[in-house]
mmCIF file of C-alpha atoms in Angstrom:
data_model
loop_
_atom_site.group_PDB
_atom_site.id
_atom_site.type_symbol
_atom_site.label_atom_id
_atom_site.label_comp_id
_atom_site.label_asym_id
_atom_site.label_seq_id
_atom_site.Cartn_x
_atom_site.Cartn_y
_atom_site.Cartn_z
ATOM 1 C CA UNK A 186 -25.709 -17.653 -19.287
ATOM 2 C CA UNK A 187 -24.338 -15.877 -16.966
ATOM 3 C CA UNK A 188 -20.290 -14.969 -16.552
ATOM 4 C CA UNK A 189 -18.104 -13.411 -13.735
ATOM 5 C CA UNK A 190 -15.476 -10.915 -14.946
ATOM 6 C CA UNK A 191 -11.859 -11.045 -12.947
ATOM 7 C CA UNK A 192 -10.380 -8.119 -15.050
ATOM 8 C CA UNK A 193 -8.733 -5.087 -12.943
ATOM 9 C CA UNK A 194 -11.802 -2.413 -12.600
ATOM 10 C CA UNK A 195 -14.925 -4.458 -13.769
ATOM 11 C CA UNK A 196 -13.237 -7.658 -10.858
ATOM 12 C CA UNK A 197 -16.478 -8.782 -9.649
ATOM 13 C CA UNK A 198 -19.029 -7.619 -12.278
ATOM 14 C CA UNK A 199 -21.507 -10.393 -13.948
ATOM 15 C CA UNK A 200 -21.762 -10.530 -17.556
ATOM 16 C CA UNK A 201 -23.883 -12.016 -20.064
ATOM 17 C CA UNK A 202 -21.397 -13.435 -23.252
ATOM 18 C CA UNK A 203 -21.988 -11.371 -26.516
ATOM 19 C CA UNK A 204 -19.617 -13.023 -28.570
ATOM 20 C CA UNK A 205 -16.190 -15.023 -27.713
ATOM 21 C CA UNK A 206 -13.364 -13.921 -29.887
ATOM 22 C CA UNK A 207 -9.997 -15.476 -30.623
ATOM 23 C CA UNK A 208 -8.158 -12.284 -28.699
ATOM 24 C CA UNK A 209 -11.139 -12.178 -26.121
ATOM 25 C CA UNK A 210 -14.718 -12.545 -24.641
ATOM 26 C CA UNK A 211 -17.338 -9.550 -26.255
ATOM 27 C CA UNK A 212 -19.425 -9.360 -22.687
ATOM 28 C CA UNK A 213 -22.007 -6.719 -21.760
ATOM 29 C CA UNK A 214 -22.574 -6.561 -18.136
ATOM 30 C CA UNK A 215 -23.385 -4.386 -15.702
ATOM 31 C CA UNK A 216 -21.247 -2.506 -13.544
ATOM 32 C CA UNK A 217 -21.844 0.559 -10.873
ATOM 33 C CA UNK A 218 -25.272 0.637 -12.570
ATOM 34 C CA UNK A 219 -23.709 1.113 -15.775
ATOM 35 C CA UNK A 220 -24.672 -1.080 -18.511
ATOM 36 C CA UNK A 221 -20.895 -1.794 -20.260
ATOM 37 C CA UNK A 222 -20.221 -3.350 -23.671
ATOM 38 C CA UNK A 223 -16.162 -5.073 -22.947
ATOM 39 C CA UNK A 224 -13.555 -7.073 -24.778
ATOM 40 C CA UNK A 225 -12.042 -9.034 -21.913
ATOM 41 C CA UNK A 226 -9.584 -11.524 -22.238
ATOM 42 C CA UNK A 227 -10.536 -15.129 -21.612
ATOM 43 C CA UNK A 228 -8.960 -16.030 -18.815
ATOM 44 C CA UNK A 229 -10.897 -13.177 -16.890
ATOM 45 C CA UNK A 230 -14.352 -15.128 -17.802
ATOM 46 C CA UNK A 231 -16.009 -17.462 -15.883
ATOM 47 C CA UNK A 232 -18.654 -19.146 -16.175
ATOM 48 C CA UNK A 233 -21.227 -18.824 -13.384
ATOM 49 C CA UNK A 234 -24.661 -21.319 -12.916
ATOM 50 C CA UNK A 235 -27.267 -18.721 -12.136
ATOM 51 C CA UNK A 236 -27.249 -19.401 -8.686
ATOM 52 C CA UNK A 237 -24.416 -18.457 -6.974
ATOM 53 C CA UNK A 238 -22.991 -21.505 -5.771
ATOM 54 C CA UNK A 239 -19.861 -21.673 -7.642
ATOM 55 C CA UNK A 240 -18.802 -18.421 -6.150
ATOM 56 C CA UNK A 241 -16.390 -18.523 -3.128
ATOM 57 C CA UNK A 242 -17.558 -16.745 0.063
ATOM 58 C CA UNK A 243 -15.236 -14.833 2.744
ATOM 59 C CA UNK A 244 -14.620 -17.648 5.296
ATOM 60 C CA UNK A 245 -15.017 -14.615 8.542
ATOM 61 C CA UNK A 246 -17.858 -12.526 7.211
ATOM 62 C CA UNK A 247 -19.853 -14.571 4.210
ATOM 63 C CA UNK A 248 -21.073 -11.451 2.673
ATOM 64 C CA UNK A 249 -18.700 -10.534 -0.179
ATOM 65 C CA UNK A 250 -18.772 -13.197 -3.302
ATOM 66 C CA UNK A 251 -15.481 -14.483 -5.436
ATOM 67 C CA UNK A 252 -15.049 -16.148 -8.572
ATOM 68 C CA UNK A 253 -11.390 -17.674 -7.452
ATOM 69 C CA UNK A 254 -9.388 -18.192 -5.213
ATOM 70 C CA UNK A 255 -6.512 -15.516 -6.909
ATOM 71 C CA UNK A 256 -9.552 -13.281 -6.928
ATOM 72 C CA UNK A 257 -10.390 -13.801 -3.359
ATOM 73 C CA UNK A 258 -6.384 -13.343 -2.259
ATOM 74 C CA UNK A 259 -6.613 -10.483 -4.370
ATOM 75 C CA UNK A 260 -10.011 -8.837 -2.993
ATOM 76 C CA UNK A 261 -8.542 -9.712 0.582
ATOM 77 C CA UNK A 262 -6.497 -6.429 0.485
ATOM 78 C CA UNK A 263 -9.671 -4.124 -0.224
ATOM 79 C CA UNK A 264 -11.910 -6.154 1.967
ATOM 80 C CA UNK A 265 -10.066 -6.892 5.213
ATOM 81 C CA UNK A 266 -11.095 -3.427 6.541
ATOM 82 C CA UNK A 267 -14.672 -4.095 6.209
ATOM 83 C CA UNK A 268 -14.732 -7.976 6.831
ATOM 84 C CA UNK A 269 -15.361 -8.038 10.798
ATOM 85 C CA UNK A 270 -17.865 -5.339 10.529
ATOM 86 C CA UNK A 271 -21.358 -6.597 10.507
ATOM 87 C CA UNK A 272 -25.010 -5.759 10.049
ATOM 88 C CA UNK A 273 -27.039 -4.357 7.578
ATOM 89 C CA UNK A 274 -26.921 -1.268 5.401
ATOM 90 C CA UNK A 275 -29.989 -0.119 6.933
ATOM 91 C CA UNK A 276 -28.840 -0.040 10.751
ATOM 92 C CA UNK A 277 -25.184 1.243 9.217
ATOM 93 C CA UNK A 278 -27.686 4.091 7.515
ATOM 94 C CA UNK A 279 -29.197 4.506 11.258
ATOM 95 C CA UNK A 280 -26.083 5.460 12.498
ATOM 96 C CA UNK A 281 -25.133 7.718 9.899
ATOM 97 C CA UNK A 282 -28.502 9.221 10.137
ATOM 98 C CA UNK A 283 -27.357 9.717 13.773
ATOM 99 C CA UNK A 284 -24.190 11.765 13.147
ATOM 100 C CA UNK A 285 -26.372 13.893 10.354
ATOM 101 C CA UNK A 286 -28.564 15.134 12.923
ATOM 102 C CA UNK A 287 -25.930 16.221 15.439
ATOM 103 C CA UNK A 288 -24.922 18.306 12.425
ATOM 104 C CA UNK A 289 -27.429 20.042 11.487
ATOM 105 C CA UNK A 290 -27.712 22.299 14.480
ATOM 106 C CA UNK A 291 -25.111 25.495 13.302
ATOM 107 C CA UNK A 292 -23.749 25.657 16.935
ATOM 108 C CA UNK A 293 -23.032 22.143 16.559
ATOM 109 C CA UNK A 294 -21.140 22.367 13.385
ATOM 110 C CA UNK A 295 -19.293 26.008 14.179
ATOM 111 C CA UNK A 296 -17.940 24.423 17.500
ATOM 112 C CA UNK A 297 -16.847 21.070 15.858
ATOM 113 C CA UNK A 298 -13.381 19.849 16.268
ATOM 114 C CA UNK A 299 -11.160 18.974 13.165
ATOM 115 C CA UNK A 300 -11.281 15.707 15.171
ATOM 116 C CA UNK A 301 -15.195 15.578 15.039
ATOM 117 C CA UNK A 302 -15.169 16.751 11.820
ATOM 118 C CA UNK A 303 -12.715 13.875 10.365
ATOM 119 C CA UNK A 304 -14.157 11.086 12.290
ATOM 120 C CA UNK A 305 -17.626 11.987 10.819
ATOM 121 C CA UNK A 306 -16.525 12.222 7.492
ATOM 122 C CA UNK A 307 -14.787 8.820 7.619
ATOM 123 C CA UNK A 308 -17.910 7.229 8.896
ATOM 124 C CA UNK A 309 -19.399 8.112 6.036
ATOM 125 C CA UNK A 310 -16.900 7.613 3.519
ATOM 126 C CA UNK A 311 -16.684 3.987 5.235
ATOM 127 C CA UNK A 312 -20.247 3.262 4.460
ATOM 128 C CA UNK A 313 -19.788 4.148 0.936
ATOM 129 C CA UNK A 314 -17.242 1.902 0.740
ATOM 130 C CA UNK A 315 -18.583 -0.919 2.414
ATOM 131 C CA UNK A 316 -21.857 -1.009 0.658
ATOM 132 C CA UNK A 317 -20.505 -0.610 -3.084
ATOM 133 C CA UNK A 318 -17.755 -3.523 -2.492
ATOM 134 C CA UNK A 319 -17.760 -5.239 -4.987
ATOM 135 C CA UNK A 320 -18.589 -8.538 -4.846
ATOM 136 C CA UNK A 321 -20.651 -7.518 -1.930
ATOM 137 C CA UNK A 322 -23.941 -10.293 -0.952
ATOM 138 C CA UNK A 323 -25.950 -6.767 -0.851
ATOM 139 C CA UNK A 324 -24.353 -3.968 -2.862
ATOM 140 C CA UNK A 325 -25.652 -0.653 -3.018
ATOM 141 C CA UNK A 326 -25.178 0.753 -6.409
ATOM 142 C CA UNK A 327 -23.840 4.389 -6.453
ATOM 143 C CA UNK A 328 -26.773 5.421 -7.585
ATOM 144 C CA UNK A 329 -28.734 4.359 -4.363
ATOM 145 C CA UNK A 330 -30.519 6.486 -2.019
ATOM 146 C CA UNK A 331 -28.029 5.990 0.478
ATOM 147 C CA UNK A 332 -25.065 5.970 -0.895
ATOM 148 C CA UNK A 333 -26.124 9.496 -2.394
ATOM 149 C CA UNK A 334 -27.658 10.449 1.008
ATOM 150 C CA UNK A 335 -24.167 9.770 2.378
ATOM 151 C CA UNK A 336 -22.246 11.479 -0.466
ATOM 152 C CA UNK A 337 -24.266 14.666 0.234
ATOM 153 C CA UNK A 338 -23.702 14.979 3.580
ATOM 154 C CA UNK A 339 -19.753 13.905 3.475
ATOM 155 C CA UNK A 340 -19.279 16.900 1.153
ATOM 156 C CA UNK A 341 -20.126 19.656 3.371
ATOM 157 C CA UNK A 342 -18.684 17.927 6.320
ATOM 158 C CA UNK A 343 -14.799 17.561 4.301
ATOM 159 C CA UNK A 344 -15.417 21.329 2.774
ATOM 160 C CA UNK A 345 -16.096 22.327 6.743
ATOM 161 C CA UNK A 346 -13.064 20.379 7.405
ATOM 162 C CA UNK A 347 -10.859 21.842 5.125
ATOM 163 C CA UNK A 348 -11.920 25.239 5.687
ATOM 164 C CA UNK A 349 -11.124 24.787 9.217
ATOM 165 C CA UNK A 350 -7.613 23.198 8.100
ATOM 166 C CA UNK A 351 -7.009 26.041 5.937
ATOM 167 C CA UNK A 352 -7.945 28.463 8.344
ATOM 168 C CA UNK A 353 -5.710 27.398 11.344
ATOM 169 C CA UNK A 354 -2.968 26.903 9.002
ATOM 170 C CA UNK A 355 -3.137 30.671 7.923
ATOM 171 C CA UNK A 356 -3.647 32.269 11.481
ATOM 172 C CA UNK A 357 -0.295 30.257 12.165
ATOM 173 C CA UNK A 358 1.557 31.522 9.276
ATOM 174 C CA UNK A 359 0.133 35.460 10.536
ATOM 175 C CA UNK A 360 1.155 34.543 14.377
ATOM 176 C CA UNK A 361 4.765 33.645 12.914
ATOM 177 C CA UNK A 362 5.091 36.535 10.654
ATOM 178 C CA UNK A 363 4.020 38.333 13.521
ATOM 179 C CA UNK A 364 6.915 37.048 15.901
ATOM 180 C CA UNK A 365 9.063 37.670 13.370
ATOM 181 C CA UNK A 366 8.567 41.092 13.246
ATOM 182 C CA UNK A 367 8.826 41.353 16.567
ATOM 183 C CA UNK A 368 11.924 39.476 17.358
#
């Protein structure tokens, strides 16, 4: 049989019951492609049918699952940002695969703004968020190719950033030494 968890972190995860205790629910489940052994207490557990419809949808989007409604009030705050977006992972991926190329030509990425810079690395840090929702119709474990495709590019991208951060803000703390000294 197969159980929903509603418990802080593992909110969304199914489980399979191990053994139901008087101070909780033993379930192993899987979670961020992590197989988890959990005492949980009971009123986090509930009991799914195998298919899926017992779980609440989002009314806008209908990709992302609940178990309840105080779960699906609760998951409204983390998922309201990526409710009215649509498509697939694989055309989001597209896009992505889009702003990777742009950046792999050096001139490219030496002339980039700290504006270009940011919004790139937020499109990707969006995508990993979107796709390993929990509770998500499709979710992308963070072990999938894509997710790690986008974690390896986002990297260099935010180091770039910050280098770029960190060097503006020390030629402005030189140029005001410097008037300093002159004044």
């Amino acid at each position: 049989e197969l159980f929903g968890i509603c418990h802080r972190e593992l909110q969304g995860a199914t489980a399979i019951l191990r053994e139901a205790r008087s101070d909780g629910m033993c379930v192993e489940l899987l979670h961020q492609g992590l197989r988890l052994c959990r005492s949980v207490p009971r009123d986090t557990v509930r009991r799914f049918n195998g298919d899926g419809k017992d779980l609440l949808k989002c009314g806008a989007c209908k990709s992302v699952h609940f178990c309840s409604r105080s779960c699906q009030r609760e998951g409204w705050k983390e998922h309201k940002r990526f409710c009215s977006t649509s498509g697939t992972w694989q055309s989001d991926r597209a896009k992505l695969e889009h702003i990777r190329k742009k950046y792999e030509l050096p001139s490219f990425r030496q002339s980039a703004s700290e504006f270009e810079l940011s919004s790139a690395f937020e499109d990707f840090q969006f995508f990993i968020e979107k796709w390993t929702q929990i509770g998500r119709n499709v979710h992308l474990g963070s072990g999938h190719q894509a997710i790690q495709e986008a974690i390896l590019f986002a990297i260099p991208i935010g180091s770039l950033l910050l280098w770029k951060v960190a060097s503006r803000d020390s030629r402005d703390r030189v140029d005001s030494r410097a008037v300093g000294q002159v004044g």
